[in-house]
PDB file of C-alpha atoms in Angstrom:
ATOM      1  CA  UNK A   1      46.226  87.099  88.299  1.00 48.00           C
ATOM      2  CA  UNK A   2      46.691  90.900  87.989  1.00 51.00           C
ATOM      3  CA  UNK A   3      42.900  92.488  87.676  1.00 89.00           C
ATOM      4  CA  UNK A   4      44.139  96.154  86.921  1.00 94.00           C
ATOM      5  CA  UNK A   5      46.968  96.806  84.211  1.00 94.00           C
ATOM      6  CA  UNK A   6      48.933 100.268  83.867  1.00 95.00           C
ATOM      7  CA  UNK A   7      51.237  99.627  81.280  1.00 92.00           C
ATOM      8  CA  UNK A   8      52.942 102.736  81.143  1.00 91.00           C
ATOM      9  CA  UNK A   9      55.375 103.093  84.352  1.00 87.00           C
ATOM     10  CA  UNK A  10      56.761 106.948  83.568  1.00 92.00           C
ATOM     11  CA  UNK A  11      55.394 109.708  80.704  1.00 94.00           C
ATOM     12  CA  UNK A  12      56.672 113.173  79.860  1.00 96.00           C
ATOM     13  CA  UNK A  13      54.267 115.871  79.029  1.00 96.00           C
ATOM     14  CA  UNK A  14      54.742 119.220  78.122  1.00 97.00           C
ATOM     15  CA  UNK A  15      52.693 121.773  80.357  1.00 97.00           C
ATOM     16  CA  UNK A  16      49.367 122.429  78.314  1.00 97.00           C
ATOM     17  CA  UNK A  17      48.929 119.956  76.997  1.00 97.00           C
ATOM     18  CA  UNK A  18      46.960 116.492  77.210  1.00 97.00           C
ATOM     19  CA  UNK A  19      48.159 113.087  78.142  1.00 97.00           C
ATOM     20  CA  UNK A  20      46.236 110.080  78.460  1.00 97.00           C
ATOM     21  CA  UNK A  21      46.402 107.324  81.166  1.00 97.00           C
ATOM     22  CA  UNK A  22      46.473 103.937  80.197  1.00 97.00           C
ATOM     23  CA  UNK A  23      44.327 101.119  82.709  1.00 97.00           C
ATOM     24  CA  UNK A  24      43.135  97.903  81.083  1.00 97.00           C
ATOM     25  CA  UNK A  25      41.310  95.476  83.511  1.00 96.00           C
ATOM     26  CA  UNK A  26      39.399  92.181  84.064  1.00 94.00           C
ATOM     27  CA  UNK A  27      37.143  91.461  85.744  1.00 90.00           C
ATOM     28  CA  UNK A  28      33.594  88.843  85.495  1.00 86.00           C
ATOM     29  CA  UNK A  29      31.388  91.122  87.769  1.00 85.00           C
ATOM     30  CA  UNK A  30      28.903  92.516  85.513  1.00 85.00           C
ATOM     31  CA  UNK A  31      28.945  95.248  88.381  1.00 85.00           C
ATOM     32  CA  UNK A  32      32.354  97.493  88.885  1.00 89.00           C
ATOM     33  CA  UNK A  33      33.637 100.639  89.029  1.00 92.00           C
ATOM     34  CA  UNK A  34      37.200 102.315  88.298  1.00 95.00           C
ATOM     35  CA  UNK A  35      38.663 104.772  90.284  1.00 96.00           C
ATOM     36  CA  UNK A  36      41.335 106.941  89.506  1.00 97.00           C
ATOM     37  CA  UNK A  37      43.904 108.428  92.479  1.00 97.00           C
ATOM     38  CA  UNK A  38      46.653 110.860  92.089  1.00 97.00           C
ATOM     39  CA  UNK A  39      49.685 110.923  94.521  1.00 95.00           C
ATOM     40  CA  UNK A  40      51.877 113.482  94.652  1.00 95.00           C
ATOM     41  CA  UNK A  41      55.471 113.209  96.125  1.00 93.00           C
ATOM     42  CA  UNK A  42      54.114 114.333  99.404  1.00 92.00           C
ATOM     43  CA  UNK A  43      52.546 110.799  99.466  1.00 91.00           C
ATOM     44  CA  UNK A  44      48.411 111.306 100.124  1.00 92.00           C
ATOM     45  CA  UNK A  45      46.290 109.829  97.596  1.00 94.00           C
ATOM     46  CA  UNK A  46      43.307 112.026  96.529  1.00 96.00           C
ATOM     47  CA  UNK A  47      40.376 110.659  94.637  1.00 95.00           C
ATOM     48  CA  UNK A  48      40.217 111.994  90.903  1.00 97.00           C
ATOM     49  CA  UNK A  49      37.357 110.233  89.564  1.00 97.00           C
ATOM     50  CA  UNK A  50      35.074 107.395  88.941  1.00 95.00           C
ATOM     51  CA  UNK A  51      33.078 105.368  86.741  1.00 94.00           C
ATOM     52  CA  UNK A  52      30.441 102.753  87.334  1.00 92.00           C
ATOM     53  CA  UNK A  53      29.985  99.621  84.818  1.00 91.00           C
ATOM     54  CA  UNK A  54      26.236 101.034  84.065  1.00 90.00           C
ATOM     55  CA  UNK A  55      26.943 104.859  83.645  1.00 90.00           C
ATOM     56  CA  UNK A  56      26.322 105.702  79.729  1.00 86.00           C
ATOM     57  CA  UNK A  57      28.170 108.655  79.832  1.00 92.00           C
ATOM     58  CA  UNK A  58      31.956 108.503  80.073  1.00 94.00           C
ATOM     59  CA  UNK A  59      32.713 110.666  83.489  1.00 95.00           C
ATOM     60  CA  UNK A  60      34.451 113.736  83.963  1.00 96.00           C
ATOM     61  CA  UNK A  61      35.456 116.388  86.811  1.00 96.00           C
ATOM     62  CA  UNK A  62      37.204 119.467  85.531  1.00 97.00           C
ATOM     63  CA  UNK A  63      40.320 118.779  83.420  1.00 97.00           C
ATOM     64  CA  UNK A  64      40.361 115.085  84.540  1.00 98.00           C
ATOM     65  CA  UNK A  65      37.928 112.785  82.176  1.00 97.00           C
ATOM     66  CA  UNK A  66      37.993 108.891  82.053  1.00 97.00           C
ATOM     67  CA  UNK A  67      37.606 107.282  78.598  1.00 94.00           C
ATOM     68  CA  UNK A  68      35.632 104.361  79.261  1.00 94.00           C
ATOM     69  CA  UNK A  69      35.499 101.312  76.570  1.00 94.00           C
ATOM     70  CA  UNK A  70      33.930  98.638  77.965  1.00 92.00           C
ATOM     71  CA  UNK A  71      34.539  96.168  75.466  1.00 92.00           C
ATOM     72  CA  UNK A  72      37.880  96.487  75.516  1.00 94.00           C
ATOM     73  CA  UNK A  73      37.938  96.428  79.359  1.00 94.00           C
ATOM     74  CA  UNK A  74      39.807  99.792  79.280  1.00 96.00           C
ATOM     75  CA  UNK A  75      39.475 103.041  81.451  1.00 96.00           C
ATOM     76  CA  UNK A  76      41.746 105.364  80.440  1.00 97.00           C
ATOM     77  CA  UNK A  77      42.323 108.345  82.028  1.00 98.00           C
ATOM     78  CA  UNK A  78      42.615 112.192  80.332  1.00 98.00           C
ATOM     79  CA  UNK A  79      44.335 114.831  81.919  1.00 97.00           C
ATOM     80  CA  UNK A  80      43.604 118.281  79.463  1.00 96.00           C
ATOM     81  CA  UNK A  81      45.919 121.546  79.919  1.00 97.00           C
ATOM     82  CA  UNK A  82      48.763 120.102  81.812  1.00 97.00           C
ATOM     83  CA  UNK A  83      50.234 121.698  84.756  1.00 97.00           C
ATOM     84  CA  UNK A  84      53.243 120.893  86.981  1.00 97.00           C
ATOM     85  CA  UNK A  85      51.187 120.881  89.298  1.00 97.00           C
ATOM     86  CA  UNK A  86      49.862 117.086  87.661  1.00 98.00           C
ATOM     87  CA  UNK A  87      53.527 115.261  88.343  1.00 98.00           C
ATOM     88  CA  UNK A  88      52.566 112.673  90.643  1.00 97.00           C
ATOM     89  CA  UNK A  89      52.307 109.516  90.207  1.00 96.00           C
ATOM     90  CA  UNK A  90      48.580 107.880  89.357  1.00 97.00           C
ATOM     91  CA  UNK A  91      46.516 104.383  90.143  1.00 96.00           C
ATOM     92  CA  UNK A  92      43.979 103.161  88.450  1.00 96.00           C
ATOM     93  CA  UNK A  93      41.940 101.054  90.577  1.00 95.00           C
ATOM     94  CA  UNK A  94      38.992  98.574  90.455  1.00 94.00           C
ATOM     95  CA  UNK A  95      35.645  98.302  92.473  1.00 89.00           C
ATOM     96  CA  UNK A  96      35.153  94.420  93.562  1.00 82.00           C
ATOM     97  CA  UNK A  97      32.471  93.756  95.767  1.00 79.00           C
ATOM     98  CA  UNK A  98      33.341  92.195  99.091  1.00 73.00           C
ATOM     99  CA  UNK A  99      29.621  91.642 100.467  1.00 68.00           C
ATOM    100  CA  UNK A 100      26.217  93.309 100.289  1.00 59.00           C
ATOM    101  CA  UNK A 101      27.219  97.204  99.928  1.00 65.00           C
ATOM    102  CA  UNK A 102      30.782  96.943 100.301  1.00 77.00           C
ATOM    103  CA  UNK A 103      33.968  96.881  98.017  1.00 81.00           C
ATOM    104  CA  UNK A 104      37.447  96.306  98.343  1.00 82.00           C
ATOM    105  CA  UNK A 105      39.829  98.785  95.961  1.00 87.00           C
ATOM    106  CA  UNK A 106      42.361  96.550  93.687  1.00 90.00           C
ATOM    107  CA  UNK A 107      45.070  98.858  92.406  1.00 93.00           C
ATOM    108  CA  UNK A 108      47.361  98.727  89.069  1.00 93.00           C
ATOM    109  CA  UNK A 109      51.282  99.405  89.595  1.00 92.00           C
ATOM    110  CA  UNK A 110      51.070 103.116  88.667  1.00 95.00           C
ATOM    111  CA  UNK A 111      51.981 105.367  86.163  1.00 96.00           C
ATOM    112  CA  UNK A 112      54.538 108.693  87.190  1.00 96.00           C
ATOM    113  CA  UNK A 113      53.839 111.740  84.929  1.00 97.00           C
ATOM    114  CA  UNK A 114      56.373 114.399  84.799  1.00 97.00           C
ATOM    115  CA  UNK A 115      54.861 117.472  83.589  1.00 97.00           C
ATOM    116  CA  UNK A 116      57.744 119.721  81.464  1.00 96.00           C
ATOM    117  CA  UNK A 117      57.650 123.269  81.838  1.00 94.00           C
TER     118      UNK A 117
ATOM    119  CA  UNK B   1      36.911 118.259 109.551  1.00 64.00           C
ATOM    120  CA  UNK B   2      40.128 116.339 109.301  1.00 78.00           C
ATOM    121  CA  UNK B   3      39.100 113.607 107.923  1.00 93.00           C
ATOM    122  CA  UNK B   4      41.102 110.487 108.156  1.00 96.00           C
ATOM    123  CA  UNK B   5      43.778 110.767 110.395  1.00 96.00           C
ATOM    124  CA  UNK B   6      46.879 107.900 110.646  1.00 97.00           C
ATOM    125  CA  UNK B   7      50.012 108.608 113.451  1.00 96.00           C
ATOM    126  CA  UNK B   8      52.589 107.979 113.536  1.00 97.00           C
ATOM    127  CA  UNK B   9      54.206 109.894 110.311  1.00 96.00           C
ATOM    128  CA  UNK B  10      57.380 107.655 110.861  1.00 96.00           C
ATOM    129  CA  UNK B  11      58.298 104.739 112.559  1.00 97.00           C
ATOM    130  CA  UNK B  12      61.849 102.895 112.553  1.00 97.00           C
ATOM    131  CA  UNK B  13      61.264  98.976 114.723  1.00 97.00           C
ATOM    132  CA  UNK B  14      64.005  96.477 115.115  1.00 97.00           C
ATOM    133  CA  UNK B  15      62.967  93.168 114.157  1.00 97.00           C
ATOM    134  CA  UNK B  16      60.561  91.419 116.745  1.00 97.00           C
ATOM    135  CA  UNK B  17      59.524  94.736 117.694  1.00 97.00           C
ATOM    136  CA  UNK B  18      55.155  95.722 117.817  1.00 96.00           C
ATOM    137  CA  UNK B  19      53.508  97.896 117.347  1.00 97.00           C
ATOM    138  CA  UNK B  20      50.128  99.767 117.190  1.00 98.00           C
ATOM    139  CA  UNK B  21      49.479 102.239 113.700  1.00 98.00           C
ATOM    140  CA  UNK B  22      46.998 104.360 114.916  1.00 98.00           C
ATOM    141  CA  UNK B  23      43.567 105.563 112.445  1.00 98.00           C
ATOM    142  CA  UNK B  24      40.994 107.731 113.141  1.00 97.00           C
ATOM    143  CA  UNK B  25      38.297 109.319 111.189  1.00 97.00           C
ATOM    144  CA  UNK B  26      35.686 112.168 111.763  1.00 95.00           C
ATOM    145  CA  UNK B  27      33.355 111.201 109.069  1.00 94.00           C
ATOM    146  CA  UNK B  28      31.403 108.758 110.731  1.00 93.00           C
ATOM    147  CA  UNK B  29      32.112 106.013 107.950  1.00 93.00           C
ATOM    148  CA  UNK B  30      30.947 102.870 108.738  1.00 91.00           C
ATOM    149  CA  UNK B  31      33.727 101.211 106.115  1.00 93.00           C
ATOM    150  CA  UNK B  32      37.374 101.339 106.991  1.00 95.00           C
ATOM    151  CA  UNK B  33      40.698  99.779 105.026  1.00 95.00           C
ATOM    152  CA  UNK B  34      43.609  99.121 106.015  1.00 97.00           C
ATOM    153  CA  UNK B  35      46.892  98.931 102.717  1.00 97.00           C
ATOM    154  CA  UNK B  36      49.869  98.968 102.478  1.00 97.00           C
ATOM    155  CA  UNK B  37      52.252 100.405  99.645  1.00 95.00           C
ATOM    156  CA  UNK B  38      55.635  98.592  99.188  1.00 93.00           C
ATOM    157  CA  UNK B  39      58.014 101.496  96.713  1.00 85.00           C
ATOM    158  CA  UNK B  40      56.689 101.860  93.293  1.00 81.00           C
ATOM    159  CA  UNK B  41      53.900  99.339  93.531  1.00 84.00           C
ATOM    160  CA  UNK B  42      50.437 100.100  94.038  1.00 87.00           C
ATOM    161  CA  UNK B  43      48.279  99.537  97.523  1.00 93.00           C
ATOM    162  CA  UNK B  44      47.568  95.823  98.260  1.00 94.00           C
ATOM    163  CA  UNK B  45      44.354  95.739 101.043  1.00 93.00           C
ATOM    164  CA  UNK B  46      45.574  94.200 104.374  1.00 96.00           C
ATOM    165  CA  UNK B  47      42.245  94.576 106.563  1.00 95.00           C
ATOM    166  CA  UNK B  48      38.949  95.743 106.263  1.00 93.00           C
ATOM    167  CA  UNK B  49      35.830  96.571 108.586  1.00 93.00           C
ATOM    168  CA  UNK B  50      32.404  96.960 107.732  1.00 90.00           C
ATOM    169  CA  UNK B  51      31.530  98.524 110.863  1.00 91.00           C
ATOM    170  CA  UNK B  52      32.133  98.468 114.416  1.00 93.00           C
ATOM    171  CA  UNK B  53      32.753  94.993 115.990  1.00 93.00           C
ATOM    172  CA  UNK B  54      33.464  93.413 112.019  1.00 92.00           C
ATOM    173  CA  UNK B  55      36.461  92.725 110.693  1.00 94.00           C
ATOM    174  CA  UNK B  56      37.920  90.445 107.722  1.00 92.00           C
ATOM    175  CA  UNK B  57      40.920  89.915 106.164  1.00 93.00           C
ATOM    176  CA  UNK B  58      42.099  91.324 103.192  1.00 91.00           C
ATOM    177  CA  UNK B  59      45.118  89.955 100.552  1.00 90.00           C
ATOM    178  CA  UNK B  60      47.943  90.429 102.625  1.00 95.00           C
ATOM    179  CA  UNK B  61      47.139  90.063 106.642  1.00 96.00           C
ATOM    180  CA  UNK B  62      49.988  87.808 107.617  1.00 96.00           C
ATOM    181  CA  UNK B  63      51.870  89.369 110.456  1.00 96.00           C
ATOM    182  CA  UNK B  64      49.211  91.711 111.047  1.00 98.00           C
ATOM    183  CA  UNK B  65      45.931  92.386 113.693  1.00 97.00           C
ATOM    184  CA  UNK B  66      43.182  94.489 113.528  1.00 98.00           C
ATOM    185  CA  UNK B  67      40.025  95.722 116.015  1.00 96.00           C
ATOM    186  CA  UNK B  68      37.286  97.746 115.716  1.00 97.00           C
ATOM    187  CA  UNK B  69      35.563  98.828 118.755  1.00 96.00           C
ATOM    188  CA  UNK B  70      34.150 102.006 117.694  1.00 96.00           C
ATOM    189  CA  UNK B  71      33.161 103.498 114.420  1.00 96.00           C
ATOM    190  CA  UNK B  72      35.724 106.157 114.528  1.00 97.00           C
ATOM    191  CA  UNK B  73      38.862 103.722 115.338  1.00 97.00           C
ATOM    192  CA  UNK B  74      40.174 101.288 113.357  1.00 98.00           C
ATOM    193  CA  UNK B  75      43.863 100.419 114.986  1.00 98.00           C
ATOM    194  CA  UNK B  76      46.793  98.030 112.679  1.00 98.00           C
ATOM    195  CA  UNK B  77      48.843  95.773 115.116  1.00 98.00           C
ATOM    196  CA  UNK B  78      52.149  94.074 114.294  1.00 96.00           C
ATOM    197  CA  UNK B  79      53.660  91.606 116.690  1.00 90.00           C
ATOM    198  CA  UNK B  80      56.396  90.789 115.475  1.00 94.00           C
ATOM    199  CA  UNK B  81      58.116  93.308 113.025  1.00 96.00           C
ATOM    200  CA  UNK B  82      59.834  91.438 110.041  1.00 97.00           C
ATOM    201  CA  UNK B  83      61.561  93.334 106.974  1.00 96.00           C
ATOM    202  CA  UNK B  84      59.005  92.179 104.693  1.00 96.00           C
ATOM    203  CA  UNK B  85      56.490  94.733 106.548  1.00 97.00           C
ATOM    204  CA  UNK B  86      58.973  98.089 105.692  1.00 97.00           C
ATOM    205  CA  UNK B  87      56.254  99.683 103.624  1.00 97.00           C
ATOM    206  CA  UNK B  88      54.319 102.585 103.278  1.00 97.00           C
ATOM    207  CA  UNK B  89      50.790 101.826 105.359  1.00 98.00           C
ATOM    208  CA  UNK B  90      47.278 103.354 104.529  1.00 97.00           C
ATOM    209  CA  UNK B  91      44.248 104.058 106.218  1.00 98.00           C
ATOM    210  CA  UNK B  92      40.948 104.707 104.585  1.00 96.00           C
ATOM    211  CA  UNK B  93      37.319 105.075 105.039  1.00 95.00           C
ATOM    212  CA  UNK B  94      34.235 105.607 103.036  1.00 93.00           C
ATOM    213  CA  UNK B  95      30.475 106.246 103.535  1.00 88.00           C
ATOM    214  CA  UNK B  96      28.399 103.935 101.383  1.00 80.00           C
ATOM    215  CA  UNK B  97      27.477 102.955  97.815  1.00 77.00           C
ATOM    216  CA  UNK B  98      29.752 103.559  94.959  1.00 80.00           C
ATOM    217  CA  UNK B  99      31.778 106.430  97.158  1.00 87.00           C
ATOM    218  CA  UNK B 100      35.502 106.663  97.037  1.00 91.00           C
ATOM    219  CA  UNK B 101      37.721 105.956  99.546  1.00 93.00           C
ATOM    220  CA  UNK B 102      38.985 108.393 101.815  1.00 94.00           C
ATOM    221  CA  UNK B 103      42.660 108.069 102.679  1.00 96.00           C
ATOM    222  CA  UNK B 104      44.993 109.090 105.715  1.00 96.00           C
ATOM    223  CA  UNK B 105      48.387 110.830 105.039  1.00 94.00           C
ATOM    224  CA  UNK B 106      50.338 107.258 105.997  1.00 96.00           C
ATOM    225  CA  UNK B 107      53.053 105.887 107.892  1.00 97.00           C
ATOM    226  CA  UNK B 108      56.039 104.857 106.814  1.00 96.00           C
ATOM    227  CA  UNK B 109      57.141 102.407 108.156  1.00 97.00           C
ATOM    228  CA  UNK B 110      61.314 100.856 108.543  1.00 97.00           C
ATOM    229  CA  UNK B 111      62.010  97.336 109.839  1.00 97.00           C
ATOM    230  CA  UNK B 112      65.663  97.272 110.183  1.00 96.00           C
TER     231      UNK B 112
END
């Protein structure tokens, strides 16, 4: 069964503004974490963010912030002040433990944002 | 510091071909991935290490080896090239805890 959910396979924004992210996931672990990635059309994939299952405070790192709702098994990710320099495409990806100390990275399908000048 | 390092870039094999992906990192992380992307889906794990001399399978080793004979090294074989494995193949690494993986450029990879 599919663990991490992106519903939303292409978005339009306007440059400056916001657009949010969707991710839903399941998971039993009491113990997770979501990572976001962004991959540009060059191909990398560079780390955004991340959240851990126990942190209170929903995370953030410059214009990227992840909206966190546990109980609704959602991480959704905020991008603030578009810039065309965001169109890539983005994973949202789950934490789940392999053994003591390690972790194994389960990915949605990915979401492509276009950012409109 | 460069990181995570994956050659080749390209690769075209005829069917039945092998061959060795090559990784590399300069980080000294003891925990290295191997994933592949197939187009417009996300990565699906192939093979993991926890360290030097341990490896496991991930979801999707079929048609695939690994090894892991130093810390920095962490080689994909296949044997025998099939068009199921035309993909996009990553290489990553982290340090410990909760950190985030570190990922190689890729190789992209045509059975034909």
């Amino acid at each position: 069964a599919q663990k991490i959910t992106q519903t939303q396979p292409g978005m339009f924004v306007q440059e400056k503004e916001a657009v949010t992210l969707d991710c839903t996931y399941d998971t039993s672990d009491p113990s997770y974490g979501l990572f976001w990635y962004k991959q540009p059309s060059s191909g990398e994939m560079i780390f955004l963010i991340y959240q851990g299952s126990y942190d209170q405070q929903n995370a953030t790192e410059g214009r990227y912030s992840l909206n966190f709702q546990k109980a609704r098994k959602s991480a959704n990710l905020v991008i603030s002040a578009s810039q065309l320099g965001d169109s890539a495409m983005y994973f949202c990806a789950m934490r789940e433990a392999l053994r003591s100390n390690d972790y194994k990275l389960s990915f949605g399908a990915g979401t492509t944002v276009t950012v409109r000048a | 510091n460069a990181g995570v390092t994956q050659t080749p870039k390209f690769r075209i094999l005829k069917i039945g071909q092998s061959m060795t992906l090559q990784c590399t990192q300069d980080m000294n992380h003891n925990y290295m991935y191997w994933y592949r992307q197939d187009p417009g889906m996300g990565l699906k794990l192939i093979y993991y290490s926890v360290g030097a001399g341990i490896t496991d399978k991930g979801e999707v080793p079929n048609g695939y080896n690994v090894s892991r004979s130093t810390t920095e090294d962490f080689p994909l074989r296949l044997e025998l090239a099939a068009p199921s494995q035309t993909s996009v193949y990553f290489c990553a690494s982290r340090v410990h805890g909760d950190s985030p993986l570190h990922f190689g450029n890729g190789t992209r990879l045509t059975v034909t």
